[in-house]
PDB file of C-alpha atoms and ligand atoms in Angstrom:
ATOM      1  CA  UNK M   5     184.116  68.292 152.593  1.00  0.00           C
ATOM      2  CA  UNK M   6     186.483  67.253 149.817  1.00  0.00           C
ATOM      3  CA  UNK M   7     190.216  67.604 149.817  1.00  0.00           C
ATOM      4  CA  UNK M   8     191.329  69.779 146.934  1.00  0.00           C
ATOM      5  CA  UNK M   9     193.796  68.188 144.519  1.00  0.00           C
ATOM      6  CA  UNK M  10     196.545  70.720 143.858  1.00  0.00           C
ATOM      7  CA  UNK M  11     197.298  70.393 140.141  1.00  0.00           C
ATOM      8  CA  UNK M  12     199.942  73.112 140.308  1.00  0.00           C
ATOM      9  CA  UNK M  13     201.908  71.218 142.956  1.00  0.00           C
ATOM     10  CA  UNK M  14     201.635  67.844 141.174  1.00  0.00           C
ATOM     11  CA  UNK M  15     202.586  69.455 137.856  1.00  0.00           C
ATOM     12  CA  UNK M  16     205.591  71.175 139.480  1.00  0.00           C
ATOM     13  CA  UNK M  17     206.736  67.784 140.800  1.00  0.00           C
ATOM     14  CA  UNK M  18     206.451  66.197 137.316  1.00  0.00           C
ATOM     15  CA  UNK M  19     208.366  69.096 135.734  1.00  0.00           C
ATOM     16  CA  UNK M  20     211.069  68.798 138.388  1.00  0.00           C
ATOM     17  CA  UNK M  21     211.460  65.062 137.636  1.00  0.00           C
ATOM     18  CA  UNK M  22     211.736  65.878 133.928  1.00  0.00           C
ATOM     19  CA  UNK M  23     214.225  68.720 134.533  1.00  0.00           C
ATOM     20  CA  UNK M  24     216.425  66.466 136.695  1.00  0.00           C
ATOM     21  CA  UNK M  25     216.452  63.732 134.068  1.00  0.00           C
ATOM     22  CA  UNK M  26     217.070  66.186 131.225  1.00  0.00           C
ATOM     23  CA  UNK M  27     220.046  67.624 133.113  1.00  0.00           C
ATOM     24  CA  UNK M  28     221.423  64.106 133.614  1.00  0.00           C
ATOM     25  CA  UNK M  29     221.015  63.285 129.913  1.00  0.00           C
ATOM     26  CA  UNK M  30     222.913  66.409 128.977  1.00  0.00           C
ATOM     27  CA  UNK M  31     225.706  65.780 131.450  1.00  0.00           C
ATOM     28  CA  UNK M  32     226.142  62.062 130.873  1.00  0.00           C
ATOM     29  CA  UNK M  33     225.274  61.694 127.178  1.00  0.00           C
ATOM     30  CA  UNK M  34     225.662  65.230 125.839  1.00  0.00           C
ATOM     31  CA  UNK M  35     222.049  65.064 124.734  1.00  0.00           C
ATOM     32  CA  UNK M  36     219.871  68.177 124.567  1.00  0.00           C
ATOM     33  CA  UNK M  37     216.140  67.503 124.373  1.00  0.00           C
ATOM     34  CA  UNK M  38     214.264  69.512 121.726  1.00  0.00           C
ATOM     35  CA  UNK M  39     210.576  70.220 121.104  1.00  0.00           C
ATOM     36  CA  UNK M  40     209.229  71.888 117.954  1.00  0.00           C
ATOM     37  CA  UNK M  41     205.944  73.742 118.359  1.00  0.00           C
ATOM     38  CA  UNK M  42     204.109  74.791 115.208  1.00  0.00           C
ATOM     39  CA  UNK M  43     201.258  77.280 115.217  1.00  0.00           C
ATOM     40  CA  UNK M  44     199.336  78.418 112.150  1.00  0.00           C
ATOM     41  CA  UNK M  45     197.343  81.669 112.236  1.00  0.00           C
ATOM     42  CA  UNK M  46     196.457  84.008 115.088  1.00  0.00           C
ATOM     43  CA  UNK M  47     194.041  82.147 117.364  1.00  0.00           C
ATOM     44  CA  UNK M  48     194.592  84.042 120.657  1.00  0.00           C
ATOM     45  CA  UNK M  49     193.989  80.993 122.897  1.00  0.00           C
ATOM     46  CA  UNK M  50     196.443  78.939 120.812  1.00  0.00           C
ATOM     47  CA  UNK M  51     199.047  81.711 121.127  1.00  0.00           C
ATOM     48  CA  UNK M  52     198.746  81.572 124.924  1.00  0.00           C
ATOM     49  CA  UNK M  53     199.087  77.757 124.942  1.00  0.00           C
ATOM     50  CA  UNK M  54     202.108  77.865 122.644  1.00  0.00           C
ATOM     51  CA  UNK M  55     203.823  80.521 124.770  1.00  0.00           C
ATOM     52  CA  UNK M  56     203.209  78.427 127.873  1.00  0.00           C
ATOM     53  CA  UNK M  57     204.726  75.388 126.157  1.00  0.00           C
ATOM     54  CA  UNK M  58     207.779  77.431 125.204  1.00  0.00           C
ATOM     55  CA  UNK M  59     208.183  78.668 128.790  1.00  0.00           C
ATOM     56  CA  UNK M  60     207.832  75.121 130.136  1.00  0.00           C
ATOM     57  CA  UNK M  61     210.603  73.965 127.762  1.00  0.00           C
ATOM     58  CA  UNK M  62     212.909  76.656 129.117  1.00  0.00           C
ATOM     59  CA  UNK M  63     212.013  75.738 132.708  1.00  0.00           C
ATOM     60  CA  UNK M  64     212.947  72.055 132.266  1.00  0.00           C
ATOM     61  CA  UNK M  65     216.055  72.754 130.174  1.00  0.00           C
ATOM     62  CA  UNK M  66     214.757  71.732 126.732  1.00  0.00           C
ATOM     63  CA  UNK M  67     215.480  73.516 123.497  1.00  0.00           C
ATOM     64  CA  UNK M  68     212.310  74.812 121.895  1.00  0.00           C
ATOM     65  CA  UNK M  69     211.849  75.536 118.219  1.00  0.00           C
ATOM     66  CA  UNK M  70     208.868  77.699 117.447  1.00  0.00           C
ATOM     67  CA  UNK M  71     207.311  77.981 113.994  1.00  0.00           C
ATOM     68  CA  UNK M  72     204.615  80.658 113.815  1.00  0.00           C
ATOM     69  CA  UNK M  73     203.122  80.446 110.343  1.00  0.00           C
ATOM     70  CA  UNK M  74     200.716  82.783 108.569  1.00  0.00           C
ATOM     71  CA  UNK M  75     197.004  81.954 108.505  1.00  0.00           C
ATOM     72  CA  UNK M  76     197.353  81.655 104.708  1.00  0.00           C
ATOM     73  CA  UNK M  77     199.886  78.793 104.936  1.00  0.00           C
ATOM     74  CA  UNK M  78     198.847  75.958 102.628  1.00  0.00           C
ATOM     75  CA  UNK M  79     198.466  72.345 103.666  1.00  0.00           C
ATOM     76  CA  UNK M  80     201.382  71.472 101.414  1.00  0.00           C
ATOM     77  CA  UNK M  81     203.650  74.040 103.069  1.00  0.00           C
ATOM     78  CA  UNK M  82     202.725  72.726 106.518  1.00  0.00           C
ATOM     79  CA  UNK M  83     203.337  69.132 105.397  1.00  0.00           C
ATOM     80  CA  UNK M  84     206.754  70.203 104.058  1.00  0.00           C
ATOM     81  CA  UNK M  85     207.640  71.715 107.444  1.00  0.00           C
ATOM     82  CA  UNK M  86     206.501  68.568 109.301  1.00  0.00           C
ATOM     83  CA  UNK M  87     208.691  66.478 106.998  1.00  0.00           C
ATOM     84  CA  UNK M  88     211.694  68.709 107.653  1.00  0.00           C
ATOM     85  CA  UNK M  89     211.104  68.414 111.427  1.00  0.00           C
ATOM     86  CA  UNK M  90     210.704  64.625 111.144  1.00  0.00           C
ATOM     87  CA  UNK M  91     214.259  64.502 109.774  1.00  0.00           C
ATOM     88  CA  UNK M  92     215.800  67.082 112.126  1.00  0.00           C
ATOM     89  CA  UNK M  93     217.838  65.283 114.809  1.00  0.00           C
ATOM     90  CA  UNK M  94     217.670  68.266 117.168  1.00  0.00           C
ATOM     91  CA  UNK M  95     213.904  67.857 117.295  1.00  0.00           C
ATOM     92  CA  UNK M  96     212.714  64.984 119.496  1.00  0.00           C
ATOM     93  CA  UNK M  97     209.064  66.009 119.679  1.00  0.00           C
ATOM     94  CA  UNK M  98     206.744  67.762 117.234  1.00  0.00           C
ATOM     95  CA  UNK M  99     203.556  69.468 118.307  1.00  0.00           C
ATOM     96  CA  UNK M 100     201.266  71.125 115.779  1.00  0.00           C
ATOM     97  CA  UNK M 101     198.863  73.278 117.764  1.00  0.00           C
ATOM     98  CA  UNK M 102     195.197  72.589 117.025  1.00  0.00           C
ATOM     99  CA  UNK M 103     192.807  73.832 115.778  1.00  0.00           C
ATOM    100  CA  UNK M 104     194.307  74.506 112.351  1.00  0.00           C
ATOM    101  CA  UNK M 105     192.732  76.924 109.846  1.00  0.00           C
ATOM    102  CA  UNK M 106     189.756  75.419 108.015  1.00  0.00           C
ATOM    103  CA  UNK M 107     191.553  74.975 104.695  1.00  0.00           C
ATOM    104  CA  UNK M 108     194.024  72.531 106.290  1.00  0.00           C
ATOM    105  CA  UNK M 109     193.057  68.895 106.907  1.00  0.00           C
ATOM    106  CA  UNK M 110     194.111  68.218 110.506  1.00  0.00           C
ATOM    107  CA  UNK M 111     194.096  64.461 109.977  1.00  0.00           C
ATOM    108  CA  UNK M 112     196.558  64.719 107.095  1.00  0.00           C
ATOM    109  CA  UNK M 113     198.923  66.757 109.265  1.00  0.00           C
ATOM    110  CA  UNK M 114     198.688  64.449 112.292  1.00  0.00           C
ATOM    111  CA  UNK M 115     199.278  61.423 110.043  1.00  0.00           C
ATOM    112  CA  UNK M 116     202.423  63.059 108.633  1.00  0.00           C
ATOM    113  CA  UNK M 117     204.110  63.475 112.029  1.00  0.00           C
ATOM    114  CA  UNK M 118     206.571  60.681 112.719  1.00  0.00           C
ATOM    115  CA  UNK M 119     204.928  58.484 115.404  1.00  0.00           C
ATOM    116  CA  UNK M 120     208.267  58.509 117.278  1.00  0.00           C
ATOM    117  CA  UNK M 121     208.053  62.315 117.551  1.00  0.00           C
ATOM    118  CA  UNK M 122     204.293  62.525 118.122  1.00  0.00           C
ATOM    119  CA  UNK M 123     204.384  63.809 121.708  1.00  0.00           C
ATOM    120  CA  UNK M 124     200.638  64.589 121.626  1.00  0.00           C
ATOM    121  CA  UNK M 125     199.973  60.873 120.939  1.00  0.00           C
ATOM    122  CA  UNK M 126     197.411  61.835 118.292  1.00  0.00           C
ATOM    123  CA  UNK M 127     198.843  59.725 115.419  1.00  0.00           C
ATOM    124  CA  UNK M 128     196.692  56.634 114.680  1.00  0.00           C
ATOM    125  CA  UNK M 129     199.694  54.384 115.408  1.00  0.00           C
ATOM    126  CA  UNK M 130     200.043  55.849 118.891  1.00  0.00           C
ATOM    127  CA  UNK M 131     196.270  55.713 119.434  1.00  0.00           C
ATOM    128  CA  UNK M 132     196.379  52.017 118.464  1.00  0.00           C
ATOM    129  CA  UNK M 133     199.292  51.378 120.822  1.00  0.00           C
ATOM    130  CA  UNK M 134     197.241  52.808 123.685  1.00  0.00           C
ATOM    131  CA  UNK M 135     194.375  50.426 122.818  1.00  0.00           C
ATOM    132  CA  UNK M 136     196.657  47.414 123.208  1.00  0.00           C
ATOM    133  CA  UNK M 137     198.462  48.799 126.241  1.00  0.00           C
ATOM    134  CA  UNK M 138     201.843  48.962 124.480  1.00  0.00           C
ATOM    135  CA  UNK M 139     202.591  52.649 124.398  1.00  0.00           C
ATOM    136  CA  UNK M 140     205.416  55.132 124.876  1.00  0.00           C
ATOM    137  CA  UNK M 141     203.369  58.303 124.859  1.00  0.00           C
ATOM    138  CA  UNK M 142     200.023  58.978 126.430  1.00  0.00           C
ATOM    139  CA  UNK M 143     197.904  61.925 125.362  1.00  0.00           C
ATOM    140  CA  UNK M 144     198.832  64.698 127.768  1.00  0.00           C
ATOM    141  CA  UNK M 145     195.491  65.499 129.403  1.00  0.00           C
ATOM    142  CA  UNK M 146     194.388  61.918 130.234  1.00  0.00           C
ATOM    143  CA  UNK M 147     197.930  61.147 131.415  1.00  0.00           C
ATOM    144  CA  UNK M 148     197.741  64.199 133.684  1.00  0.00           C
ATOM    145  CA  UNK M 149     194.390  63.034 135.054  1.00  0.00           C
ATOM    146  CA  UNK M 150     195.877  59.614 135.907  1.00  0.00           C
ATOM    147  CA  UNK M 151     198.711  61.317 137.753  1.00  0.00           C
ATOM    148  CA  UNK M 152     196.238  63.434 139.745  1.00  0.00           C
ATOM    149  CA  UNK M 153     194.201  60.354 140.720  1.00  0.00           C
ATOM    150  CA  UNK M 154     197.436  58.645 141.743  1.00  0.00           C
ATOM    151  CA  UNK M 155     198.328  61.660 143.924  1.00  0.00           C
ATOM    152  CA  UNK M 156     195.216  61.012 146.052  1.00  0.00           C
ATOM    153  CA  UNK M 157     196.437  57.497 146.894  1.00  0.00           C
ATOM    154  CA  UNK M 158     193.277  55.992 145.330  1.00  0.00           C
ATOM    155  CA  UNK M 159     193.632  52.435 144.024  1.00  0.00           C
ATOM    156  CA  UNK M 160     191.670  52.264 140.755  1.00  0.00           C
ATOM    157  CA  UNK M 161     191.423  48.450 140.737  1.00  0.00           C
ATOM    158  CA  UNK M 162     187.804  47.312 140.843  1.00  0.00           C
ATOM    159  CA  UNK M 163     186.440  50.845 141.182  1.00  0.00           C
ATOM    160  CA  UNK M 164     183.461  52.142 139.204  1.00  0.00           C
ATOM    161  CA  UNK M 165     184.959  54.774 136.914  1.00  0.00           C
ATOM    162  CA  UNK M 166     182.691  57.060 134.912  1.00  0.00           C
ATOM    163  CA  UNK M 167     184.051  59.278 132.144  1.00  0.00           C
ATOM    164  CA  UNK M 168     181.705  61.951 130.796  1.00  0.00           C
ATOM    165  CA  UNK M 169     182.845  62.867 127.269  1.00  0.00           C
ATOM    166  CA  UNK M 170     184.001  60.742 124.343  1.00  0.00           C
ATOM    167  CA  UNK M 171     186.484  62.939 122.471  1.00  0.00           C
ATOM    168  CA  UNK M 172     189.510  61.382 120.802  1.00  0.00           C
ATOM    169  CA  UNK M 173     191.783  63.662 122.825  1.00  0.00           C
ATOM    170  CA  UNK M 174     190.352  63.108 126.320  1.00  0.00           C
ATOM    171  CA  UNK M 175     187.293  60.867 126.865  1.00  0.00           C
ATOM    172  CA  UNK M 176     188.241  57.792 124.815  1.00  0.00           C
ATOM    173  CA  UNK M 177     191.912  57.537 125.857  1.00  0.00           C
ATOM    174  CA  UNK M 178     190.924  58.386 129.463  1.00  0.00           C
ATOM    175  CA  UNK M 179     188.587  55.391 129.528  1.00  0.00           C
ATOM    176  CA  UNK M 180     191.354  53.113 128.178  1.00  0.00           C
ATOM    177  CA  UNK M 181     193.840  54.268 130.820  1.00  0.00           C
ATOM    178  CA  UNK M 182     191.357  53.685 133.650  1.00  0.00           C
ATOM    179  CA  UNK M 183     190.610  50.249 132.184  1.00  0.00           C
ATOM    180  CA  UNK M 184     194.327  49.422 132.102  1.00  0.00           C
ATOM    181  CA  UNK M 185     194.441  50.213 135.815  1.00  0.00           C
ATOM    182  CA  UNK M 186     191.647  47.656 136.323  1.00  0.00           C
ATOM    183  CA  UNK M 187     188.792  50.106 136.730  1.00  0.00           C
ATOM    184  CA  UNK M 188     185.271  49.165 135.649  1.00  0.00           C
ATOM    185  CA  UNK M 189     184.683  51.900 133.130  1.00  0.00           C
ATOM    186  CA  UNK M 190     181.545  53.538 131.756  1.00  0.00           C
ATOM    187  CA  UNK M 191     181.724  56.240 129.091  1.00  0.00           C
ATOM    188  CA  UNK M 192     178.844  58.741 129.079  1.00  0.00           C
ATOM    189  CA  UNK M 193     178.112  61.467 126.556  1.00  0.00           C
ATOM    190  CA  UNK M 194     175.477  63.969 125.490  1.00  0.00           C
ATOM    191  CA  UNK M 195     173.069  61.188 124.411  1.00  0.00           C
ATOM    192  CA  UNK M 196     173.333  59.117 127.614  1.00  0.00           C
ATOM    193  CA  UNK M 197     169.819  58.725 129.054  1.00  0.00           C
ATOM    194  CA  UNK M 198     170.221  57.985 132.766  1.00  0.00           C
ATOM    195  CA  UNK M 199     173.289  60.144 133.325  1.00  0.00           C
ATOM    196  CA  UNK M 200     172.521  61.088 136.925  1.00  0.00           C
ATOM    197  CA  UNK M 201     172.100  57.425 137.985  1.00  0.00           C
ATOM    198  CA  UNK M 202     175.297  56.407 136.213  1.00  0.00           C
ATOM    199  CA  UNK M 203     177.224  59.263 137.828  1.00  0.00           C
ATOM    200  CA  UNK M 204     175.849  58.382 141.260  1.00  0.00           C
ATOM    201  CA  UNK M 205     177.482  54.959 140.894  1.00  0.00           C
ATOM    202  CA  UNK M 206     180.936  56.435 140.230  1.00  0.00           C
ATOM    203  CA  UNK M 207     183.794  56.032 142.695  1.00  0.00           C
ATOM    204  CA  UNK M 208     185.937  57.981 140.234  1.00  0.00           C
ATOM    205  CA  UNK M 209     184.251  60.565 138.012  1.00  0.00           C
ATOM    206  CA  UNK M 210     186.153  62.280 135.187  1.00  0.00           C
ATOM    207  CA  UNK M 211     184.215  65.061 133.491  1.00  0.00           C
ATOM    208  CA  UNK M 212     185.247  66.303 130.045  1.00  0.00           C
ATOM    209  CA  UNK M 213     182.018  67.393 128.379  1.00  0.00           C
ATOM    210  CA  UNK M 214     182.813  71.072 127.788  1.00  0.00           C
ATOM    211  CA  UNK M 215     179.682  72.480 129.458  1.00  0.00           C
ATOM    212  CA  UNK M 216     179.982  74.889 132.375  1.00  0.00           C
ATOM    213  CA  UNK M 217     178.794  73.525 135.750  1.00  0.00           C
ATOM    214  CA  UNK M 218     177.216  70.484 134.038  1.00  0.00           C
ATOM    215  CA  UNK M 219     177.764  68.054 136.933  1.00  0.00           C
ATOM    216  CA  UNK M 220     176.168  69.099 140.214  1.00  0.00           C
ATOM    217  CA  UNK M 221     176.562  67.774 143.742  1.00  0.00           C
ATOM    218  CA  UNK M 222     173.346  65.704 143.554  1.00  0.00           C
ATOM    219  CA  UNK M 223     174.985  63.605 140.786  1.00  0.00           C
ATOM    220  CA  UNK M 224     177.996  62.683 142.911  1.00  0.00           C
ATOM    221  CA  UNK M 225     178.364  59.680 145.184  1.00  0.00           C
ATOM    222  CA  UNK M 226     179.484  60.410 148.728  1.00  0.00           C
ATOM    223  CA  UNK M 227     183.280  60.036 148.849  1.00  0.00           C
ATOM    224  CA  UNK M 228     183.893  59.978 145.060  1.00  0.00           C
ATOM    225  CA  UNK M 229     187.090  61.266 143.461  1.00  0.00           C
ATOM    226  CA  UNK M 230     186.022  64.001 141.036  1.00  0.00           C
ATOM    227  CA  UNK M 231     188.303  65.204 138.239  1.00  0.00           C
ATOM    228  CA  UNK M 232     187.133  68.199 136.224  1.00  0.00           C
ATOM    229  CA  UNK M 233     188.775  68.524 132.799  1.00  0.00           C
ATOM    230  CA  UNK M 234     186.491  71.398 131.734  1.00  0.00           C
ATOM    231  CA  UNK M 235     187.677  74.924 131.097  1.00  0.00           C
ATOM    232  CA  UNK M 236     184.774  77.242 130.279  1.00  0.00           C
ATOM    233  CA  UNK M 237     184.666  81.009 130.237  1.00  0.00           C
ATOM    234  CA  UNK M 238     181.472  82.490 131.663  1.00  0.00           C
ATOM    235  CA  UNK M 239     179.859  85.716 130.408  1.00  0.00           C
ATOM    236  CA  UNK M 240     181.334  87.554 133.395  1.00  0.00           C
ATOM    237  CA  UNK M 241     184.822  86.519 132.218  1.00  0.00           C
ATOM    238  CA  UNK M 242     185.349  84.001 135.044  1.00  0.00           C
ATOM    239  CA  UNK M 243     186.801  80.561 134.277  1.00  0.00           C
ATOM    240  CA  UNK M 244     184.840  77.566 135.450  1.00  0.00           C
ATOM    241  CA  UNK M 245     184.915  73.815 134.995  1.00  0.00           C
ATOM    242  CA  UNK M 246     182.307  71.259 133.926  1.00  0.00           C
ATOM    243  CA  UNK M 247     181.583  70.513 137.592  1.00  0.00           C
ATOM    244  CA  UNK M 248     179.710  72.880 139.901  1.00  0.00           C
ATOM    245  CA  UNK M 249     182.452  73.108 142.483  1.00  0.00           C
ATOM    246  CA  UNK M 250     180.498  74.423 145.494  1.00  0.00           C
ATOM    247  CA  UNK M 251     177.925  71.614 145.549  1.00  0.00           C
ATOM    248  CA  UNK M 252     180.368  68.913 144.389  1.00  0.00           C
ATOM    249  CA  UNK M 253     182.983  69.520 147.069  1.00  0.00           C
ATOM    250  CA  UNK M 254     180.377  68.745 149.738  1.00  0.00           C
ATOM    251  CA  UNK M 255     180.050  65.181 148.376  1.00  0.00           C
ATOM    252  CA  UNK M 256     183.467  64.261 146.945  1.00  0.00           C
ATOM    253  CA  UNK M 257     186.436  62.982 148.933  1.00  0.00           C
ATOM    254  CA  UNK M 258     188.864  64.612 146.468  1.00  0.00           C
ATOM    255  CA  UNK M 259     188.166  67.189 143.773  1.00  0.00           C
ATOM    256  CA  UNK M 260     190.179  69.230 141.289  1.00  0.00           C
ATOM    257  CA  UNK M 261     189.636  72.985 141.114  1.00  0.00           C
ATOM    258  CA  UNK M 262     189.367  74.984 137.877  1.00  0.00           C
ATOM    259  CA  UNK M 263     191.747  76.655 137.312  1.00  0.00           C
ATOM    260  CA  UNK M 264     194.657  74.936 139.048  1.00  0.00           C
ATOM    261  CA  UNK M 265     193.611  71.291 138.622  1.00  0.00           C
ATOM    262  CA  UNK M 266     193.969  69.397 135.341  1.00  0.00           C
ATOM    263  CA  UNK M 267     195.126  72.455 133.336  1.00  0.00           C
ATOM    264  CA  UNK M 268     198.689  72.671 134.685  1.00  0.00           C
ATOM    265  CA  UNK M 269     199.142  68.908 134.227  1.00  0.00           C
ATOM    266  CA  UNK M 270     198.795  68.927 130.446  1.00  0.00           C
ATOM    267  CA  UNK M 271     202.018  70.829 129.771  1.00  0.00           C
ATOM    268  CA  UNK M 272     203.914  68.872 132.434  1.00  0.00           C
ATOM    269  CA  UNK M 273     202.950  65.601 130.693  1.00  0.00           C
ATOM    270  CA  UNK M 274     203.975  67.080 127.320  1.00  0.00           C
ATOM    271  CA  UNK M 275     207.434  67.701 128.777  1.00  0.00           C
ATOM    272  CA  UNK M 276     207.505  64.121 130.056  1.00  0.00           C
ATOM    273  CA  UNK M 277     206.536  62.751 126.613  1.00  0.00           C
ATOM    274  CA  UNK M 278     209.232  64.848 124.947  1.00  0.00           C
ATOM    275  CA  UNK M 279     211.859  63.486 127.341  1.00  0.00           C
ATOM    276  CA  UNK M 280     210.671  59.924 126.639  1.00  0.00           C
ATOM    277  CA  UNK M 281     210.883  60.598 122.887  1.00  0.00           C
ATOM    278  CA  UNK M 282     214.454  61.890 123.231  1.00  0.00           C
ATOM    279  CA  UNK M 283     215.523  58.848 125.244  1.00  0.00           C
ATOM    280  CA  UNK M 284     213.960  56.442 122.774  1.00  0.00           C
ATOM    281  CA  UNK M 285     215.525  58.169 119.793  1.00  0.00           C
ATOM    282  CA  UNK M 286     218.910  57.934 121.533  1.00  0.00           C
ATOM    283  CA  UNK M 287     218.298  54.217 122.159  1.00  0.00           C
ATOM    284  CA  UNK M 288     218.280  54.732 125.927  1.00  0.00           C
ATOM    285  CA  UNK M 289     214.755  53.512 126.618  1.00  0.00           C
TER     286      UNK M 289
HETATM  287  N1  LIG K  21     194.902  72.376 121.197  1.00  0.00           N
HETATM  288  C1  LIG K  21     194.296  72.282 122.410  1.00  0.00           C
HETATM  289  N2  LIG K  21     194.877  71.302 123.143  1.00  0.00           N
HETATM  290  C2  LIG K  21     195.857  70.776 122.379  1.00  0.00           C
HETATM  291  C3  LIG K  21     196.802  69.742 122.597  1.00  0.00           C
HETATM  292  O1  LIG K  21     196.858  69.088 123.644  1.00  0.00           O
HETATM  293  N3  LIG K  21     197.652  69.506 121.569  1.00  0.00           N
HETATM  294  C4  LIG K  21     197.601  70.183 120.392  1.00  0.00           C
HETATM  295  N4  LIG K  21     198.477  69.860 119.434  1.00  0.00           N
HETATM  296  N5  LIG K  21     196.734  71.148 120.162  1.00  0.00           N
HETATM  297  C5  LIG K  21     195.869  71.446 121.165  1.00  0.00           C
END
């Protein structure tokens, strides 16, 4: 039976580290860390995420600047705001909540954010830096996954790592981070033919495919570390991951639950990136 990885506890530890360092920065350098969060329109899920980010800022002692813009905001108006925030010294990190309304080109907005303030690590410059292993920010979800794997005491070196999912936000950067830790990495996706066999070879399995209960216990190697990035809402309103927990926990050595696994890590890593941005902008790191 697997040990459950407690994402809430690991995330609380990360936030505490960030809060301690932020307090020190304020005391010793008079520096207050600031994060700007921009949301356009009324997507209910986005509203919840943005509120959680605001609360996390308060909890770690950051200043948060919230910009809630009308659905009808034009691309030009949003670009103007990003440019103002790029120049605002109180703002160390800028996060534009995705998805944006259809009439706005997300790429154009991401490209306009100063790479030094891009705490999502979505800007092509930051993506490129991750490819060559010379980065300041890591995208929050894959960074959170790495921290969870680390919390199990697993050494990634030489291990067979399988990532299911190839999104720019999770799958691709996740594979790069596992590779940097000397894992032997395979990326699978919806077109992969022998998925079950590939999964059965995985010592570390990260699932980010966005399909409820997609990975079942018969696809998991005895003793594998299983990280479930999925967050799916079933017809009965219940949240579930991409991994069928009941059958998977019988095979894995460690497994993340949904909710309470990867989810809480994402915001904690965002706080960490914002602190790093503030230190770099102050010439401290
Ligand atoms: N929408 C869903 N997840 C994210 C995220 O990590 N960052 C941003 N900017 N938008 C999101």
